[in-house]
Short mmCIF file of C-alpha atoms and ligand atoms in Angstrom, two decimals:
data_model
loop_
_atom_site.label_atom_id
_atom_site.label_comp_id
_atom_site.label_asym_id
_atom_site.label_seq_id
_atom_site.Cartn_x
_atom_site.Cartn_y
_atom_site.Cartn_z
CA MET A 1 -27.50 -8.63 22.98
CA PRO A 2 -29.32 -9.87 26.04
CA ARG A 3 -32.20 -7.88 27.55
CA SER A 4 -32.60 -7.22 31.29
CA LEU A 5 -35.72 -8.81 32.77
CA ILE A 6 -37.06 -8.19 36.26
CA THR A 7 -37.77 -11.62 37.58
CA GLY A 8 -38.52 -10.97 41.21
CA VAL A 9 -39.72 -7.99 43.35
CA GLY A 10 -39.67 -7.62 47.09
CA MET A 11 -40.16 -4.96 49.81
CA TYR A 12 -39.94 -4.50 53.68
CA VAL A 13 -41.36 -1.67 55.69
CA PRO A 14 -40.82 -1.45 59.37
CA PRO A 15 -44.12 -2.26 61.34
CA LYS A 16 -44.31 1.02 63.38
CA VAL A 17 -46.80 3.31 61.71
CA VAL A 18 -46.27 7.03 62.33
CA ARG A 19 -49.53 8.99 61.28
CA ASN A 20 -49.52 12.73 60.44
CA ASP A 21 -51.08 13.49 63.88
CA ASP A 22 -48.41 11.55 65.58
CA LEU A 23 -45.82 13.93 64.28
CA ARG A 24 -47.36 16.73 66.36
CA ALA A 25 -45.36 15.26 69.33
CA TYR A 26 -42.15 16.62 67.49
CA PHE A 27 -43.38 19.47 65.22
CA ASP A 28 -45.96 22.26 65.09
CA THR A 29 -47.72 20.71 62.15
CA SER A 30 -51.02 19.08 61.14
CA ASP A 31 -52.56 16.35 59.25
CA GLU A 32 -54.32 18.98 57.18
CA TRP A 33 -50.99 20.77 56.24
CA ILE A 34 -49.18 17.56 55.41
CA TYR A 35 -51.98 15.76 53.56
CA SER A 36 -52.96 18.71 51.36
CA ARG A 37 -49.48 19.56 50.35
CA SER A 38 -47.94 16.14 49.91
CA GLY A 39 -50.65 13.48 49.84
CA ILE A 40 -48.98 11.76 52.72
CA LYS A 41 -51.14 10.32 55.52
CA GLU A 42 -48.57 8.00 57.26
CA ARG A 43 -45.24 6.60 57.08
CA ARG A 44 -42.99 3.86 58.69
CA TRP A 45 -40.29 4.33 61.07
CA VAL A 46 -37.72 1.77 62.42
CA GLU A 47 -37.45 1.13 66.08
CA GLU A 48 -33.70 1.96 66.93
CA PRO A 49 -31.14 0.59 66.69
CA ALA A 50 -31.65 -0.36 62.96
CA SER A 51 -29.67 -0.95 59.80
CA THR A 52 -30.47 0.12 56.27
CA ALA A 53 -28.64 -3.05 55.05
CA GLU A 54 -30.82 -5.20 57.18
CA LEU A 55 -34.12 -3.51 55.64
CA GLY A 56 -32.57 -4.15 52.24
CA TYR A 57 -31.85 -7.75 53.26
CA TYR A 58 -35.49 -8.42 54.10
CA ALA A 59 -36.58 -6.98 50.71
CA ALA A 60 -33.87 -8.79 48.90
CA GLN A 61 -34.77 -12.17 50.45
CA GLN A 62 -38.38 -11.72 49.17
CA ALA A 63 -37.29 -10.76 45.68
CA LEU A 64 -34.75 -13.68 45.47
CA GLU A 65 -37.53 -16.01 46.69
CA ARG A 66 -39.92 -14.76 43.97
CA SER A 67 -37.35 -15.07 41.19
CA GLY A 68 -36.37 -18.48 42.32
CA LYS A 69 -32.80 -17.58 42.83
CA ARG A 70 -30.29 -18.32 45.57
CA PRO A 71 -28.02 -15.44 46.71
CA GLN A 72 -25.14 -17.63 45.46
CA GLU A 73 -26.24 -17.26 41.93
CA LEU A 74 -26.05 -13.42 41.90
CA ASP A 75 -23.21 -11.90 39.86
CA LEU A 76 -23.52 -8.45 41.27
CA ILE A 77 -25.30 -6.46 44.11
CA VAL A 78 -26.29 -2.74 43.42
CA PHE A 79 -27.44 -0.78 46.57
CA ALA A 80 -29.02 2.55 46.32
CA THR A 81 -29.30 4.60 49.34
CA LEU A 82 -28.77 8.17 50.70
CA SER A 83 -28.87 6.69 54.30
CA PRO A 84 -26.04 4.15 54.45
CA ASP A 85 -25.28 2.23 57.71
CA MET A 86 -21.80 3.88 57.71
CA TYR A 87 -20.09 7.02 56.11
CA PHE A 88 -18.05 4.27 54.43
CA PRO A 89 -18.06 1.47 53.28
CA GLY A 90 -21.37 1.49 51.54
CA SER A 91 -24.31 -0.69 52.50
CA GLY A 92 -23.82 -3.01 49.54
CA VAL A 93 -20.96 -4.85 51.07
CA LEU A 94 -22.91 -5.24 54.38
CA LEU A 95 -25.83 -6.71 52.41
CA GLN A 96 -23.51 -9.01 50.51
CA HIS A 97 -22.17 -10.37 53.80
CA LYS A 98 -25.73 -10.86 55.28
CA LEU A 99 -26.62 -12.79 52.15
CA GLY A 100 -23.89 -15.33 53.18
CA LEU A 101 -21.85 -14.47 50.06
CA ASP A 102 -18.01 -14.46 50.05
CA THR A 103 -16.71 -12.37 47.21
CA THR A 104 -19.60 -11.16 45.13
CA PRO A 105 -19.13 -7.56 43.95
CA ALA A 106 -21.25 -4.91 45.52
CA LEU A 107 -21.57 -1.22 44.70
CA ASP A 108 -23.49 1.48 46.20
CA ILE A 109 -25.34 4.19 44.24
CA ARG A 110 -25.72 7.63 45.76
CA GLN A 111 -28.28 9.30 43.65
CA GLN A 112 -30.91 9.88 46.36
CA CYS A 113 -34.49 9.78 44.97
CA SER A 114 -33.22 8.88 41.55
CA GLY A 115 -31.08 5.96 42.99
CA PHE A 116 -33.26 3.26 41.90
CA VAL A 117 -33.55 4.52 38.33
CA TYR A 118 -29.80 5.08 38.13
CA GLY A 119 -29.37 1.52 39.51
CA LEU A 120 -31.38 -0.07 36.89
CA ALA A 121 -29.57 1.71 34.20
CA VAL A 122 -26.25 0.48 35.72
CA ALA A 123 -27.52 -3.11 36.06
CA ASP A 124 -28.86 -3.08 32.59
CA GLN A 125 -25.56 -2.03 31.06
CA PHE A 126 -23.75 -4.94 32.93
CA ILE A 127 -26.41 -7.23 31.40
CA ARG A 128 -26.25 -5.87 27.88
CA THR A 129 -22.53 -6.22 27.77
CA GLY A 130 -22.73 -9.80 28.87
CA MET A 131 -20.49 -9.18 31.98
CA TYR A 132 -23.14 -10.26 34.32
CA ARG A 133 -26.28 -12.38 34.03
CA THR A 134 -28.07 -12.00 37.43
CA ILE A 135 -28.04 -8.81 39.39
CA LEU A 136 -29.71 -7.84 42.75
CA LEU A 137 -30.75 -4.13 42.99
CA VAL A 138 -31.86 -2.70 46.32
CA GLY A 139 -33.21 0.66 47.37
CA ALA A 140 -33.36 1.07 51.09
CA GLU A 141 -33.52 3.98 53.44
CA ILE A 142 -33.63 4.86 57.23
CA GLN A 143 -34.50 8.38 57.30
CA SER A 144 -36.27 8.77 60.83
CA THR A 145 -32.72 8.70 62.36
CA TRP A 146 -31.48 11.80 60.50
CA ILE A 147 -34.56 13.84 60.62
CA ASP A 148 -33.97 17.13 62.24
CA TYR A 149 -36.55 17.18 65.12
CA SER A 150 -36.01 20.95 65.95
CA PRO A 151 -38.69 23.38 64.89
CA GLU A 152 -36.70 24.20 61.61
CA GLY A 153 -36.81 20.56 60.71
CA ARG A 154 -40.51 20.28 60.18
CA THR A 155 -40.70 20.95 56.38
CA VAL A 156 -38.42 18.06 55.60
CA GLY A 157 -39.22 15.85 58.71
CA VAL A 158 -42.81 15.32 57.82
CA LEU A 159 -42.16 14.13 54.21
CA PHE A 160 -39.84 11.10 54.57
CA GLY A 161 -40.22 7.54 55.67
CA ASP A 162 -38.18 4.30 56.12
CA GLY A 163 -38.45 1.15 54.02
CA ALA A 164 -36.72 -1.06 51.33
CA GLY A 165 -37.47 -2.37 47.90
CA ALA A 166 -35.60 -4.96 45.85
CA VAL A 167 -35.56 -6.54 42.31
CA VAL A 168 -33.75 -9.44 40.76
CA ILE A 169 -32.63 -8.67 37.17
CA GLU A 170 -31.76 -11.36 34.88
CA ALA A 171 -30.28 -11.56 31.43
CA ALA A 172 -32.72 -13.04 28.82
CA GLU A 173 -31.76 -13.88 25.18
CA ASN A 174 -34.20 -13.12 22.30
CA ALA A 175 -36.61 -11.49 24.63
CA HIS A 176 -39.38 -9.17 23.53
CA ARG A 177 -39.69 -8.05 27.23
CA GLY A 178 -37.39 -6.33 29.59
CA ILE A 179 -35.79 -3.02 29.98
CA LEU A 180 -35.87 -1.09 26.64
CA SER A 181 -34.21 2.19 27.29
CA THR A 182 -32.81 4.36 30.26
CA HIS A 183 -32.13 8.04 30.29
CA LEU A 184 -30.19 9.67 33.02
CA TYR A 185 -29.39 13.25 33.92
CA SER A 186 -27.92 15.38 36.78
CA GLN A 187 -27.40 19.08 37.49
CA GLY A 188 -24.94 19.78 40.13
CA ALA A 189 -25.57 23.47 39.98
CA TYR A 190 -28.58 22.78 42.20
CA ALA A 191 -26.77 20.54 44.72
CA ARG A 192 -27.44 22.85 47.68
CA GLU A 193 -31.17 23.18 47.04
CA LEU A 194 -31.72 19.74 48.65
CA CYS A 195 -28.94 18.31 50.70
CA VAL A 196 -27.55 17.14 54.06
CA ALA A 197 -24.25 19.07 54.14
CA GLU A 198 -22.86 17.57 57.15
CA PRO A 199 -21.14 15.29 58.14
CA SER A 200 -18.66 16.60 55.52
CA SER A 201 -15.09 16.06 54.54
CA ALA A 202 -14.90 19.82 54.36
CA THR A 203 -15.30 20.40 58.05
CA ARG A 204 -13.78 18.85 61.20
CA GLN A 205 -17.35 18.41 62.30
CA HIS A 206 -16.51 16.58 65.63
CA ILE A 207 -14.58 19.62 67.01
CA LEU A 208 -16.61 22.53 65.60
CA PRO A 209 -18.40 24.34 68.36
CA GLY A 210 -22.19 24.45 67.88
CA SER A 211 -21.94 21.61 65.33
CA TYR A 212 -25.37 20.17 64.89
CA GLY A 213 -24.62 16.92 63.03
CA MET A 214 -26.93 16.07 60.19
CA ARG A 215 -29.51 18.50 59.06
CA ALA A 216 -31.38 18.47 55.71
CA TYR A 217 -31.82 21.57 53.70
CA MET A 218 -34.60 21.74 51.13
CA ASN A 219 -35.84 24.65 49.13
CA GLY A 220 -39.17 22.98 48.68
CA LYS A 221 -40.67 25.38 46.11
CA GLU A 222 -37.54 25.29 43.91
CA VAL A 223 -37.31 21.52 44.24
CA PHE A 224 -40.99 21.08 43.44
CA ARG A 225 -40.59 23.37 40.21
CA HIS A 226 -37.78 21.40 38.76
CA ALA A 227 -39.24 17.93 39.84
CA VAL A 228 -42.43 18.62 37.77
CA GLN A 229 -40.50 19.84 34.70
CA ARG A 230 -37.89 17.19 34.82
CA MET A 231 -40.15 14.28 35.60
CA GLY A 232 -42.31 15.34 32.61
CA GLU A 233 -39.30 15.62 30.38
CA ALA A 234 -37.98 12.18 31.58
CA VAL A 235 -41.39 10.55 30.88
CA GLN A 236 -41.54 12.25 27.31
CA GLU A 237 -38.03 10.90 26.54
CA ALA A 238 -38.91 7.44 27.39
CA LEU A 239 -42.19 7.61 25.43
CA SER A 240 -40.32 9.02 22.45
CA ALA A 241 -37.48 6.47 22.51
CA GLN A 242 -40.04 3.65 22.16
CA GLY A 243 -42.45 5.56 19.80
CA TRP A 244 -45.29 5.08 22.48
CA GLN A 245 -48.30 7.20 22.85
CA ALA A 246 -48.78 7.99 26.64
CA GLU A 247 -52.21 6.30 26.52
CA GLU A 248 -50.73 2.92 25.52
CA VAL A 249 -48.53 2.75 28.54
CA ASP A 250 -50.10 0.35 31.06
CA LEU A 251 -48.56 1.72 34.31
CA PHE A 252 -46.42 4.72 35.17
CA VAL A 253 -44.34 4.48 38.38
CA LEU A 254 -42.96 7.81 39.39
CA HIS A 255 -40.81 8.36 42.47
CA GLN A 256 -43.20 9.04 45.39
CA ALA A 257 -41.97 12.61 46.70
CA ASN A 258 -45.31 14.45 46.53
CA ILE A 259 -48.60 13.44 44.95
CA ARG A 260 -48.90 16.92 43.44
CA ILE A 261 -45.78 16.26 41.38
CA VAL A 262 -47.55 13.06 39.92
CA GLN A 263 -50.70 14.96 39.34
CA ALA A 264 -48.91 17.65 37.52
CA VAL A 265 -47.26 15.17 35.28
CA ALA A 266 -50.64 13.15 34.74
CA GLU A 267 -52.18 16.59 33.72
CA PHE A 268 -49.41 17.51 31.36
CA PHE A 269 -49.86 14.25 29.53
CA GLY A 270 -53.74 14.48 29.78
CA LEU A 271 -53.82 11.00 31.51
CA PRO A 272 -56.09 9.75 34.47
CA MET A 273 -54.38 9.23 37.87
CA ASP A 274 -55.23 5.60 37.78
CA LYS A 275 -52.40 5.21 35.12
CA PHE A 276 -49.94 6.09 37.87
CA TYR A 277 -49.25 3.79 40.72
CA ASN A 278 -49.13 5.68 44.06
CA ASN A 279 -48.72 4.76 47.61
CA ILE A 280 -47.10 7.85 49.05
CA HIS A 281 -50.16 8.10 51.44
CA LYS A 282 -48.96 5.03 53.23
CA TYR A 283 -45.15 5.42 53.27
CA GLY A 284 -44.25 9.06 52.72
CA ASN A 285 -40.92 9.65 50.52
CA THR A 286 -38.77 6.52 50.92
CA THR A 287 -36.17 8.01 48.56
CA ALA A 288 -34.39 5.21 46.65
CA ALA A 289 -36.86 2.71 47.93
CA SER A 290 -39.98 4.16 46.73
CA ILE A 291 -40.15 2.91 43.07
CA PRO A 292 -39.18 -0.69 44.06
CA ILE A 293 -41.88 -0.65 46.87
CA CYS A 294 -44.47 0.43 44.29
CA LEU A 295 -43.30 -2.22 41.77
CA THR A 296 -43.70 -4.79 44.63
CA GLU A 297 -47.24 -3.67 45.57
CA ALA A 298 -48.30 -3.28 41.89
CA TRP A 299 -47.11 -6.71 41.03
CA GLU A 300 -48.85 -8.03 43.98
CA GLU A 301 -52.18 -6.42 43.00
CA GLY A 302 -51.79 -7.92 39.40
CA ARG A 303 -51.14 -4.52 37.82
CA LEU A 304 -47.90 -5.73 36.16
CA GLN A 305 -48.49 -8.70 33.80
CA PRO A 306 -46.10 -10.13 31.14
CA GLY A 307 -46.26 -7.66 28.28
CA SER A 308 -47.26 -4.72 30.33
CA LYS A 309 -45.76 -1.40 29.14
CA VAL A 310 -44.18 0.41 31.99
CA ILE A 311 -42.44 3.75 32.43
CA LEU A 312 -40.54 4.65 35.60
CA ALA A 313 -39.29 8.17 36.31
CA ALA A 314 -37.53 9.91 39.27
CA PHE A 315 -36.23 13.23 40.35
CA GLY A 316 -34.18 14.11 43.38
CA SER A 317 -31.32 15.71 45.18
CA GLY A 318 -28.27 16.46 43.04
CA PHE A 319 -30.38 17.45 41.14
CA THR A 320 -30.59 14.06 39.38
CA TRP A 321 -33.36 12.43 37.33
CA GLY A 322 -34.04 9.91 34.70
CA SER A 323 -36.57 7.34 33.29
CA VAL A 324 -36.67 3.76 32.19
CA ALA A 325 -39.08 2.22 29.70
CA LEU A 326 -39.68 -1.45 30.00
CA ILE A 327 -42.05 -4.27 28.95
CA TRP A 328 -42.74 -6.34 32.06
N1 LIG B 401 -46.49 21.92 59.08
C1 LIG B 401 -46.94 23.11 59.12
N2 LIG B 401 -46.54 24.16 58.48
C2 LIG B 401 -45.39 24.12 57.83
C3 LIG B 401 -44.67 22.73 57.73
C4 LIG B 401 -45.26 21.72 58.41
N3 LIG B 401 -44.60 20.58 58.50
N4 LIG B 401 -43.53 23.02 57.12
C5 LIG B 401 -43.49 24.29 56.72
N5 LIG B 401 -44.54 24.83 57.12
C6 LIG B 401 -44.93 26.18 56.90
C7 LIG B 401 -43.73 27.04 56.47
O1 LIG B 401 -43.06 27.53 57.53
C8 LIG B 401 -44.46 28.16 55.77
O2 LIG B 401 -44.90 29.10 56.50
P1 LIG B 401 -44.98 30.63 56.16
O3 LIG B 401 -45.78 30.76 54.95
O4 LIG B 401 -45.61 31.30 57.45
O5 LIG B 401 -43.56 31.11 56.09
C9 LIG B 401 -45.44 27.47 54.96
O6 LIG B 401 -45.77 26.31 55.73
C10 LIG B 401 -45.20 27.15 53.57
O7 LIG B 401 -46.31 26.47 52.95
P2 LIG B 401 -46.50 26.49 51.41
O8 LIG B 401 -45.98 27.61 50.65
O9 LIG B 401 -48.04 26.13 51.20
O10 LIG B 401 -45.63 25.23 51.05
P3 LIG B 401 -45.40 24.57 49.75
O11 LIG B 401 -46.68 24.62 48.87
O12 LIG B 401 -44.21 24.99 49.02
O13 LIG B 401 -45.25 23.05 50.10
C11 LIG B 401 -43.60 21.35 50.27
C12 LIG B 401 -44.16 22.54 50.85
C13 LIG B 401 -42.42 20.91 51.00
C14 LIG B 401 -44.79 20.23 50.58
C15 LIG B 401 -43.43 21.42 48.81
O14 LIG B 401 -42.65 22.60 48.56
C16 LIG B 401 -42.77 20.34 48.05
O15 LIG B 401 -43.28 19.14 48.02
N6 LIG B 401 -41.50 20.31 47.48
C17 LIG B 401 -40.84 19.36 46.89
C18 LIG B 401 -40.27 18.37 47.91
C19 LIG B 401 -39.73 17.18 47.36
O16 LIG B 401 -40.19 16.70 46.41
N7 LIG B 401 -38.69 16.75 47.97
C20 LIG B 401 -38.01 15.50 47.57
C21 LIG B 401 -37.39 15.75 46.17
S1 LIG B 401 -37.19 14.14 45.75
#
């Protein structure tokens, strides 16, 4: 059975840097409040008008170039996002067209902060069964356009940023490297603890008086509590599946929602923070893009070498969570 090997990584973040203090133009907030609770110093925002598929395209171009693949060699595109260009269709088909492709299949994954982990699991299954040999997986988000800039929006609004990351995944025969195991979970009982409820098929939003369009709701403390527990469980499951001790893993890449979540997981396993790749201070929470952006920067810094043992884990809206164990 072929293994799935990540052969190229890429990322794109818009050039506009928005520092915590810059947010005071919109919210009653402070650098101290944001940094001490989340670890975020700044994030990137697009200049409007912008397109999530376009951000994904820039990241994809870099990943393709680094893997030495042409778009025409792709068998499948998987696009993870909570902020698609359109209500439907998904952004995958828009990216497919931007890449100059004619009929290559494209599918969107709507698992929010767990989108990239879910996407890897999906790609891995297509490769293991032999159906596809070369897959492009993209996580891309534009969140600055849905942020609620009213006073009620400040808790959510200060946490999120825009950006994109991409990987090319290829089938490798007789490989000792690649994706070893994936574990996925969801728990819809908590769907309303972190959601954007409108626009919705349940309401005729455009004619409702007082309709406010998109507005994210987050029960921060509840989300935090579950994130720490589930992320820890997901990491443990990846370790157990491989029979690895936590100490022998070279790099953990956890979804970047809050540095305190990563610190709590590190503490649980008795690991130093330098085993965890973090860049939330620069980009905030970029949802489905956060893990591939981390992978790209970690690779550029030489922290991912052939043979490196890596665990990825994510938790997010849904609730959804999961982990991946791989050898780079
Ligand atoms: N600036 C200043 N004050 C703010 C604020 C902001 N941007 N947002 C909220 N506050 C205020 C609240 O109104 C509240 O005030 P009150 O106590 O007078 O009612 C207070 O800060 C709440 O602070 P605290 O209890 O210290 O917040 P917290 O420790 O729960 O941290 C989060 C808040 C959002 C950072 C934290 O709950 C969290 O990270 N949750 C998980 C988020 C997450 O991971 N989301 C994505 C999942 S993938």
